[in-house]
Coordinates of C-alpha atoms and ligand atoms in Angstrom, one line a residue:
M432 CA 20.5 -22.0 -10.1
N433 CA 17.5 -21.1 -12.2
P434 CA 15.1 -18.5 -10.9
K435 CA 11.9 -19.9 -9.3
R436 CA 8.9 -19.8 -11.6
V437 CA 5.7 -18.1 -10.6
L438 CA 2.4 -18.0 -12.4
V439 CA 0.2 -14.9 -11.9
A440 CA -3.2 -15.8 -13.3
H441 CA -6.1 -13.4 -13.6
G442 CA -9.8 -13.7 -14.3
G443 CA -11.8 -10.5 -14.9
K444 CA -13.9 -8.9 -17.5
H445 CA -12.6 -5.4 -18.2
G446 CA -8.9 -5.3 -17.5
A447 CA -8.6 -4.0 -13.9
T448 CA -7.7 -7.5 -12.5
A449 CA -5.3 -8.0 -15.4
G450 CA -3.6 -4.7 -14.5
I451 CA -3.1 -5.9 -10.9
A452 CA -1.7 -9.2 -12.1
D453 CA 0.7 -7.3 -14.4
E454 CA 1.9 -5.2 -11.5
I455 CA 2.5 -8.4 -9.3
G456 CA 4.3 -10.0 -12.2
R457 CA 6.6 -7.0 -12.7
T458 CA 7.4 -6.8 -9.1
L459 CA 8.2 -10.5 -8.8
R460 CA 10.5 -10.2 -11.9
D461 CA 12.2 -7.2 -10.2
D462 CA 12.7 -9.5 -7.2
G463 CA 14.5 -12.1 -9.4
F464 CA 11.7 -14.5 -10.2
D465 CA 10.7 -15.9 -13.5
A466 CA 7.1 -14.6 -13.3
V467 CA 4.5 -15.4 -16.0
V468 CA 1.2 -13.4 -16.2
A469 CA -1.6 -15.2 -17.9
P470 CA -5.4 -15.0 -18.3
A471 CA -7.0 -17.6 -16.0
D472 CA -9.0 -19.2 -18.9
T473 CA -5.7 -20.1 -20.6
V474 CA -4.3 -21.9 -17.6
T475 CA -4.5 -25.7 -18.0
D476 CA -1.4 -26.9 -16.3
V477 CA 0.5 -25.3 -13.4
G478 CA 2.9 -28.2 -12.9
D479 CA 5.9 -26.1 -14.1
Y480 CA 5.5 -23.4 -11.4
D481 CA 7.0 -23.2 -8.0
G482 CA 4.1 -20.9 -6.9
V483 CA 0.9 -19.6 -8.2
V484 CA -1.0 -16.3 -7.6
L485 CA -4.6 -16.4 -8.8
G486 CA -6.8 -13.3 -8.8
G487 CA -10.4 -12.8 -9.7
A488 CA -12.6 -9.8 -10.2
L489 CA -15.7 -9.6 -7.9
Y490 CA -19.0 -9.5 -9.6
A491 CA -22.2 -9.6 -7.5
G492 CA -20.3 -11.2 -4.6
R493 CA -18.5 -13.9 -6.6
W494 CA -15.2 -14.3 -8.4
D495 CA -15.5 -13.9 -12.1
G496 CA -16.1 -17.4 -13.6
K497 CA -12.7 -17.6 -15.4
A498 CA -10.9 -17.4 -12.0
R499 CA -13.4 -19.9 -10.4
R500 CA -13.0 -22.4 -13.2
C501 CA -9.2 -22.0 -13.3
A502 CA -9.1 -22.8 -9.5
R503 CA -11.4 -25.8 -10.1
R504 CA -9.6 -27.1 -13.2
N505 CA -6.2 -27.0 -11.6
A506 CA -7.2 -27.8 -8.1
D507 CA -5.1 -30.9 -7.8
Q508 CA -1.8 -29.3 -8.8
L509 CA -2.6 -26.0 -7.0
S510 CA -3.1 -27.9 -3.8
R511 CA 0.4 -29.3 -4.0
R512 CA 2.3 -25.9 -4.3
P513 CA 2.2 -22.5 -2.6
V514 CA -0.8 -20.5 -3.7
W515 CA -1.9 -16.9 -3.0
L516 CA -5.3 -15.6 -4.0
F517 CA -6.5 -12.0 -4.5
S518 CA -9.7 -10.4 -5.4
S519 CA -10.2 -7.1 -7.2
G520 CA -13.4 -5.4 -6.2
P521 CA -14.4 -2.4 -4.1
V522 CA -14.7 0.7 -6.2
D523 CA -14.0 2.9 -3.2
S524 CA -11.1 3.2 -0.7
S525 CA -12.4 0.5 1.7
A526 CA -9.7 -2.0 0.7
E527 CA -7.0 0.4 1.7
Q528 CA -8.7 1.2 5.0
H529 CA -9.1 -2.3 6.3
D530 CA -8.7 -5.9 5.3
I531 CA -11.6 -7.2 3.4
P532 CA -12.1 -10.9 3.8
P533 CA -12.6 -13.2 0.8
V534 CA -16.2 -13.7 -0.3
P535 CA -17.6 -17.1 0.8
G536 CA -16.9 -18.9 -2.4
V537 CA -13.2 -17.8 -2.4
A538 CA -12.9 -18.6 1.3
R539 CA -14.0 -22.1 0.6
R540 CA -11.5 -22.3 -2.3
M541 CA -8.7 -21.1 0.0
T542 CA -9.4 -23.9 2.4
S543 CA -9.7 -26.6 -0.3
L544 CA -6.5 -25.5 -2.0
G545 CA -4.6 -24.8 1.2
A546 CA -3.9 -21.3 -0.1
R547 CA -1.5 -19.3 2.0
E548 CA -3.2 -16.0 1.9
H549 CA -5.9 -13.9 0.3
I550 CA -6.0 -10.1 -0.2
T551 CA -8.7 -7.8 -1.5
F552 CA -7.5 -4.9 -3.7
G553 CA -9.6 -2.0 -4.7
G554 CA -10.9 -2.4 -8.3
A555 CA -11.7 0.0 -11.1
V556 CA -14.9 1.0 -12.9
T557 CA -14.2 3.9 -15.2
A558 CA -15.7 5.7 -18.2
E559 CA -14.0 3.1 -20.4
T560 CA -15.7 0.2 -18.6
P561 CA -18.4 -1.2 -20.8
G562 CA -21.8 -2.2 -19.6
R563 CA -25.0 -0.6 -18.3
I564 CA -24.2 -0.9 -14.6
A565 CA -20.7 0.5 -15.1
R566 CA -22.0 3.4 -17.1
S567 CA -24.6 4.2 -14.4
T568 CA -21.9 3.9 -11.6
V569 CA -19.7 6.4 -13.4
R570 CA -22.6 8.7 -14.2
H571 CA -23.5 8.9 -10.5
G572 CA -20.0 9.8 -9.7
K573 CA -19.2 6.5 -8.0
G574 CA -16.6 5.1 -10.4
G575 CA -12.9 5.4 -10.3
D576 CA -9.7 3.4 -10.3
F577 CA -9.0 2.3 -6.7
R578 CA -6.1 0.1 -7.5
D579 CA -3.2 1.0 -5.3
P580 CA 0.1 0.2 -7.0
A581 CA 2.2 0.6 -3.8
R582 CA -0.1 -1.9 -1.9
I583 CA 0.0 -4.3 -4.8
R584 CA 3.8 -4.2 -5.0
A585 CA 4.1 -4.6 -1.2
W586 CA 2.1 -7.8 -1.4
A587 CA 4.1 -9.1 -4.3
H588 CA 7.3 -8.4 -2.5
H589 CA 5.9 -10.3 0.5
I590 CA 5.1 -13.3 -1.8
G591 CA 8.6 -13.1 -3.2
S592 CA 10.1 -13.2 0.3
E593 CA 8.0 -16.2 1.2
L594 CA 9.0 -18.1 -1.9
G595 CA 12.6 -17.1 -1.4
A596 CA 14.2 -15.7 -4.6
A597 CA 16.5 -18.3 -6.0
R598 CA 18.6 -16.8 -8.7
Ligands
LIG1018 C1 -21.9 -5.2 -12.6 C2 -20.8 -5.0 -11.5 C3 -20.9 -5.8 -10.4 C4 -19.9 -5.7 -9.4 N1 -20.0 -6.4 -8.2 C5 -19.0 -6.2 -7.2 C6 -19.1 -6.9 -6.0 O1 -20.0 -7.7 -5.7 N2 -18.1 -6.7 -5.1 C7 -17.1 -5.8 -5.3 O2 -16.2 -5.6 -4.4 N3 -16.9 -5.2 -6.5 C8 -17.9 -5.4 -7.5 N4 -17.7 -4.7 -8.7 C9 -16.5 -4.0 -9.0 C10 -15.5 -4.9 -9.8 O3 -15.2 -6.0 -9.1 C11 -14.3 -4.1 -10.1 O4 -14.6 -3.1 -10.9 C12 -13.2 -5.0 -10.6 O5 -11.9 -4.3 -10.4 C13 -13.4 -5.3 -12.1 O6 -12.3 -6.0 -12.6 P1 -12.2 -6.4 -14.2 O7 -12.0 -5.0 -14.9 O8 -10.9 -7.2 -14.2 O9 -13.4 -7.1 -14.6 C14 -18.7 -4.8 -9.6 C15 -18.7 -4.1 -10.8 C16 -19.7 -4.2 -11.8 C17 -19.5 -3.4 -13.1

């Protein structure tokens, strides 16, 4: 039997969310899935996938527009297959300390898509992140990379076990 196909789509601005998606994709491949990682703005059809993971970076309390538009554009097909959502956000260790619920727009999207789960991962703002706010954050000692690979991999394994690896 062919491996199940999973799409891991990511919408962000500076690469932190893409990095989380890459880690999820790698883990799912290790678990025997045919996992494809793609920027959310390139996703126009999810009909070939047995499951979809869609992640968005949080900016001012909302998902990045690329993730929002991906969810909207593919809503019909997404609502007919298993979907997991994640957010990449807090630039501190809060996401490791307790579950952070989805922001209201993402919570509404979860309901409309019938998404199985949402998780918030720590994000990253570093000296390499462009932009005035990012620079100021780093200058005030508040930046950092708070992505936790072990937590990301654990969630990806969990998705894999829900989808059931069919080799
Ligand atoms: C201008 C700006 C606004 C942000 N707003 C939020 C926010 O509202 N909530 C949050 O949890 N994180 C916020 N963050 C942190 C980003 O979500 C985090 O850095 C994320 O991992 C960035 O992902 P990306 O590199 O894929 O764009 C903000 C960061 C910046 C630079």
